[in-house]
């Protein structure tokens, strides 16, 4: 999973004030209203996916993509409400943003055993420890968000480290959500930082098809090299004749 929220070089003070005063009306209410209804459908799919994974060991890909798109929408909304980005968050699961991006590789299989363990004991070994850590982290995020609000208001700048920390809080919570909704078997790390293995996984998958596509091209090119060889041999007498014609002139 890779969550990217762009840190802007400068932030709009006007948009900051507009979100603060009227954000509840034109951002919070419409998005939360729609997210709640779409979330009901996502919950139904999650329940059905539990049984599918339990019996087949695979999460239906179309359902998986829907869940990831819904989380992407939620991240766009959260990033705007927290003043991490300017602009209005796009509506819908198919909405996009050039400042907020969530990508996740589709897993080839999901462990049936882990599904049962998470269902029975997830509250103990996942929700409880991560919930306690996130509770304190969210307190720190709240303080930084208030300080960043004044920073943007007076300077138009959101301190880079504060931005990275608050984005990390969203990323950490998202990892827990992905694990508890059976979208991944990887236990969430106790950190909000970007992980190298998360960034490397999609790249490895993207390179694999390229190697297969280039292989036939090299095989087809081999006969062309062989056919070109006689042409070089035929050209040799021509060079000798040319040399013999030029020799008297040289003398």
Short mmCIF file of C-alpha atoms in Angstrom, two decimals:
data_model
loop_
_atom_site.label_atom_id
_atom_site.label_comp_id
_atom_site.label_asym_id
_atom_site.label_seq_id
_atom_site.Cartn_x
_atom_site.Cartn_y
_atom_site.Cartn_z
CA UNK A 1 0.00 0.00 0.00
CA UNK A 2 1.27 3.44 -0.91
CA UNK A 3 -0.42 6.60 0.34
CA UNK A 4 0.90 9.85 -1.05
CA UNK A 5 -0.36 13.30 -0.02
CA UNK A 6 1.50 16.14 -1.67
CA UNK A 7 3.14 18.83 0.42
CA UNK A 8 2.53 22.08 -1.43
CA UNK A 9 5.14 24.81 -1.64
CA UNK A 10 2.48 27.31 -0.60
CA UNK A 11 -1.08 27.10 0.70
CA UNK A 12 -4.01 29.40 0.06
CA UNK A 13 -4.99 31.46 3.09
CA UNK A 14 -8.34 32.20 1.49
CA UNK A 15 -9.15 28.50 1.08
CA UNK A 16 -8.00 27.88 4.65
CA UNK A 17 -10.49 30.42 6.00
CA UNK A 18 -13.21 29.18 3.66
CA UNK A 19 -12.78 25.58 4.84
CA UNK A 20 -12.68 26.66 8.47
CA UNK A 21 -15.85 28.76 8.32
CA UNK A 22 -17.97 26.95 5.73
CA UNK A 23 -16.21 23.59 5.36
CA UNK A 24 -18.82 21.78 7.43
CA UNK A 25 -21.49 22.87 4.94
CA UNK A 26 -19.90 22.43 1.54
CA UNK A 27 -17.32 19.68 2.27
CA UNK A 28 -18.14 17.71 5.40
CA UNK A 29 -21.91 17.23 5.04
CA UNK A 30 -22.10 16.16 1.36
CA UNK A 31 -19.07 13.88 1.49
CA UNK A 32 -19.94 12.21 4.80
CA UNK A 33 -23.53 11.72 3.63
CA UNK A 34 -22.44 9.95 0.44
CA UNK A 35 -19.58 8.07 2.08
CA UNK A 36 -22.02 6.69 4.65
CA UNK A 37 -24.31 5.24 1.98
CA UNK A 38 -21.46 3.87 -0.12
CA UNK A 39 -19.93 2.53 3.08
CA UNK A 40 -23.04 0.41 3.66
CA UNK A 41 -22.47 -1.30 0.33
CA UNK A 42 -18.78 -1.68 1.14
CA UNK A 43 -19.75 -3.35 4.42
CA UNK A 44 -21.98 -5.82 2.58
CA UNK A 45 -19.18 -6.64 0.15
CA UNK A 46 -16.78 -7.03 3.07
CA UNK A 47 -19.12 -9.50 4.75
CA UNK A 48 -19.51 -11.52 1.55
CA UNK A 49 -15.77 -11.34 0.91
CA UNK A 50 -15.14 -12.88 4.32
CA UNK A 51 -16.95 -16.05 3.26
CA UNK A 52 -15.42 -16.07 -0.20
CA UNK A 53 -11.92 -15.82 1.27
CA UNK A 54 -12.75 -18.42 3.91
CA UNK A 55 -13.74 -21.01 1.28
CA UNK A 56 -11.54 -20.04 -1.67
CA UNK A 57 -8.55 -18.20 -0.18
CA UNK A 58 -9.04 -15.35 -2.66
CA UNK A 59 -10.59 -11.89 -2.40
CA UNK A 60 -12.72 -11.13 -5.51
CA UNK A 61 -10.70 -8.61 -7.51
CA UNK A 62 -13.58 -6.32 -8.47
CA UNK A 63 -14.64 -6.11 -4.81
CA UNK A 64 -11.04 -5.46 -3.79
CA UNK A 65 -10.72 -2.61 -6.28
CA UNK A 66 -13.99 -1.10 -5.08
CA UNK A 67 -12.81 -1.11 -1.46
CA UNK A 68 -9.49 0.53 -2.37
CA UNK A 69 -11.26 3.20 -4.43
CA UNK A 70 -13.58 3.94 -1.53
CA UNK A 71 -10.60 4.35 0.79
CA UNK A 72 -9.01 6.63 -1.80
CA UNK A 73 -12.11 8.81 -1.69
CA UNK A 74 -11.94 8.84 2.11
CA UNK A 75 -8.28 9.89 2.01
CA UNK A 76 -9.05 12.76 -0.38
CA UNK A 77 -11.74 13.95 2.02
CA UNK A 78 -9.55 13.62 5.13
CA UNK A 79 -6.59 15.37 3.51
CA UNK A 80 -8.79 18.36 2.63
CA UNK A 81 -10.52 18.58 6.01
CA UNK A 82 -7.14 18.44 7.76
CA UNK A 83 -5.83 21.26 5.51
CA UNK A 84 -3.08 18.98 4.17
CA UNK A 85 -3.96 19.99 0.61
CA UNK A 86 -5.84 22.80 -1.09
CA UNK A 87 -8.70 22.28 -3.51
CA UNK A 88 -12.01 20.47 -3.32
CA UNK A 89 -11.99 16.65 -2.94
CA UNK A 90 -13.50 14.79 -5.89
CA UNK A 91 -16.71 12.85 -5.26
CA UNK A 92 -17.14 9.15 -5.93
CA UNK A 93 -15.07 5.99 -6.00
CA UNK A 94 -13.83 6.88 -9.48
CA UNK A 95 -12.71 10.36 -8.46
CA UNK A 96 -9.06 11.30 -8.82
CA UNK A 97 -6.68 13.86 -7.40
CA UNK A 98 -3.24 15.04 -8.43
CA UNK A 99 -2.36 15.67 -4.78
CA UNK A 100 -3.74 12.60 -3.00
CA UNK A 101 -3.11 9.06 -4.19
CA UNK A 102 -3.68 5.61 -2.70
CA UNK A 103 -2.44 2.55 -4.57
CA UNK A 104 -2.39 -1.07 -3.50
CA UNK A 105 -1.42 -4.29 -5.27
CA UNK A 106 -4.06 -6.99 -5.59
CA UNK A 107 -3.01 -9.99 -3.46
CA UNK A 108 -2.80 -13.35 -5.22
CA UNK A 109 -4.24 -15.05 -2.14
CA UNK A 110 -5.44 -14.33 1.38
CA UNK A 111 -4.70 -16.71 4.26
CA UNK A 112 -7.85 -18.45 5.47
CA UNK A 113 -6.26 -19.12 8.84
CA UNK A 114 -5.40 -15.46 9.35
CA UNK A 115 -8.95 -14.49 8.41
CA UNK A 116 -10.27 -16.65 11.24
CA UNK A 117 -7.61 -15.41 13.67
CA UNK A 118 -8.36 -11.77 12.84
CA UNK A 119 -12.08 -12.34 13.24
CA UNK A 120 -11.74 -14.03 16.63
CA UNK A 121 -8.76 -12.25 18.15
CA UNK A 122 -8.21 -9.15 15.99
CA UNK A 123 -9.61 -6.87 18.67
CA UNK A 124 -6.93 -8.11 21.07
CA UNK A 125 -3.75 -8.27 18.99
CA UNK A 126 -4.54 -5.60 16.37
CA UNK A 127 -7.16 -3.07 17.43
CA UNK A 128 -6.07 -2.76 21.07
CA UNK A 129 -2.32 -2.13 20.66
CA UNK A 130 -2.66 -0.04 17.52
CA UNK A 131 -5.65 1.80 18.93
CA UNK A 132 -3.71 2.88 22.02
CA UNK A 133 -0.74 4.05 19.95
CA UNK A 134 -2.95 5.85 17.44
CA UNK A 135 -4.90 7.54 20.23
CA UNK A 136 -1.76 9.30 21.48
CA UNK A 137 -0.55 9.95 17.97
CA UNK A 138 -3.86 11.53 16.99
CA UNK A 139 -3.56 13.86 19.99
CA UNK A 140 -0.19 15.00 18.67
CA UNK A 141 -1.66 15.30 15.18
CA UNK A 142 -4.44 17.51 16.54
CA UNK A 143 -1.93 19.84 18.19
CA UNK A 144 0.19 20.04 15.04
CA UNK A 145 -2.90 20.65 12.91
CA UNK A 146 -3.82 23.67 15.05
CA UNK A 147 -0.28 25.05 14.91
CA UNK A 148 -0.14 24.42 11.16
CA UNK A 149 -3.43 26.30 10.73
CA UNK A 150 -1.85 29.45 12.16
CA UNK A 151 1.32 28.86 10.17
CA UNK A 152 -0.64 28.73 6.91
CA UNK A 153 -2.74 31.73 7.91
CA UNK A 154 0.25 33.98 8.61
CA UNK A 155 2.91 32.57 6.27
CA UNK A 156 1.09 30.50 3.66
CA UNK A 157 3.37 27.59 4.52
CA UNK A 158 2.63 24.22 6.13
CA UNK A 159 5.82 23.03 7.90
CA UNK A 160 7.13 20.01 6.06
CA UNK A 161 7.78 17.84 9.13
CA UNK A 162 4.35 18.55 10.58
CA UNK A 163 2.78 17.67 7.25
CA UNK A 164 4.74 14.39 7.05
CA UNK A 165 3.76 13.47 10.62
CA UNK A 166 0.05 14.11 10.04
CA UNK A 167 0.09 12.19 6.76
CA UNK A 168 1.80 9.37 8.64
CA UNK A 169 -1.09 9.25 11.10
CA UNK A 170 -3.52 8.71 8.23
CA UNK A 171 -1.20 6.10 6.71
CA UNK A 172 -0.89 4.18 9.98
CA UNK A 173 -4.65 4.08 10.52
CA UNK A 174 -5.17 3.01 6.92
CA UNK A 175 -2.80 0.06 7.32
CA UNK A 176 -4.82 -1.15 10.31
CA UNK A 177 -8.05 -0.77 8.34
CA UNK A 178 -6.68 -2.72 5.38
CA UNK A 179 -5.54 -5.56 7.63
CA UNK A 180 -8.79 -5.80 9.58
CA UNK A 181 -10.90 -5.78 6.41
CA UNK A 182 -8.92 -8.75 4.99
CA UNK A 183 -7.46 -6.78 2.07
CA UNK A 184 -3.95 -7.81 3.07
CA UNK A 185 -2.24 -10.44 5.22
CA UNK A 186 0.60 -8.13 6.27
CA UNK A 187 0.36 -7.14 9.92
CA UNK A 188 0.39 -3.31 10.16
CA UNK A 189 3.67 -1.80 11.29
CA UNK A 190 3.72 0.47 14.33
CA UNK A 191 4.75 3.48 12.27
CA UNK A 192 3.30 6.04 9.94
CA UNK A 193 6.39 6.28 7.76
CA UNK A 194 6.53 5.02 4.20
CA UNK A 195 8.01 1.54 4.02
CA UNK A 196 10.47 0.49 1.33
CA UNK A 197 8.78 -2.87 0.77
CA UNK A 198 5.48 -1.10 0.09
CA UNK A 199 7.03 1.11 -2.58
CA UNK A 200 9.04 -1.70 -4.14
CA UNK A 201 6.21 -4.22 -4.60
CA UNK A 202 4.27 -2.48 -7.39
CA UNK A 203 7.48 -1.77 -9.31
CA UNK A 204 8.47 -5.44 -9.34
CA UNK A 205 5.06 -6.42 -10.68
CA UNK A 206 5.25 -3.79 -13.40
CA UNK A 207 8.63 -4.99 -14.67
CA UNK A 208 7.71 -8.66 -15.01
CA UNK A 209 5.53 -8.34 -18.17
CA UNK A 210 8.15 -6.18 -19.86
CA UNK A 211 10.71 -9.00 -19.77
CA UNK A 212 8.26 -11.40 -21.44
CA UNK A 213 7.41 -8.94 -24.19
CA UNK A 214 11.01 -8.32 -25.21
CA UNK A 215 11.99 -12.01 -25.42
CA UNK A 216 10.12 -12.83 -28.70
CA UNK A 217 11.52 -9.70 -30.31
CA UNK A 218 15.08 -10.94 -29.81
CA UNK A 219 14.26 -14.36 -31.27
CA UNK A 220 12.70 -12.83 -34.37
CA UNK A 221 15.71 -10.61 -34.84
CA UNK A 222 18.13 -13.57 -35.05
CA UNK A 223 17.15 -14.77 -38.59
CA UNK A 224 17.50 -11.22 -39.84
CA UNK A 225 21.15 -11.23 -38.74
CA UNK A 226 21.78 -14.54 -40.54
CA UNK A 227 20.16 -13.29 -43.75
CA UNK A 228 22.35 -10.24 -43.69
CA UNK A 229 25.56 -12.32 -43.74
CA UNK A 230 25.45 -13.35 -47.44
CA UNK A 231 24.90 -9.74 -48.35
CA UNK A 232 28.23 -8.90 -46.76
CA UNK A 233 29.94 -11.73 -48.73
CA UNK A 234 28.44 -10.54 -52.00
CA UNK A 235 29.73 -7.09 -51.33
CA UNK A 236 33.34 -8.33 -51.06
CA UNK A 237 34.02 -8.87 -54.80
CA UNK A 238 32.67 -5.44 -55.51
CA UNK A 239 35.26 -3.99 -53.17
CA UNK A 240 38.04 -5.99 -54.89
CA UNK A 241 36.97 -4.81 -58.32
CA UNK A 242 36.90 -1.26 -57.14
CA UNK A 243 40.37 -1.66 -55.73
CA UNK A 244 41.76 -3.06 -58.98
CA UNK A 245 40.29 -0.21 -60.96
CA UNK A 246 41.77 2.42 -58.71
CA UNK A 247 45.24 0.81 -58.63
CA UNK A 248 46.45 2.03 -62.03
CA UNK A 249 45.45 5.55 -61.11
CA UNK A 250 47.48 5.28 -57.94
CA UNK A 251 50.56 4.20 -59.93
#
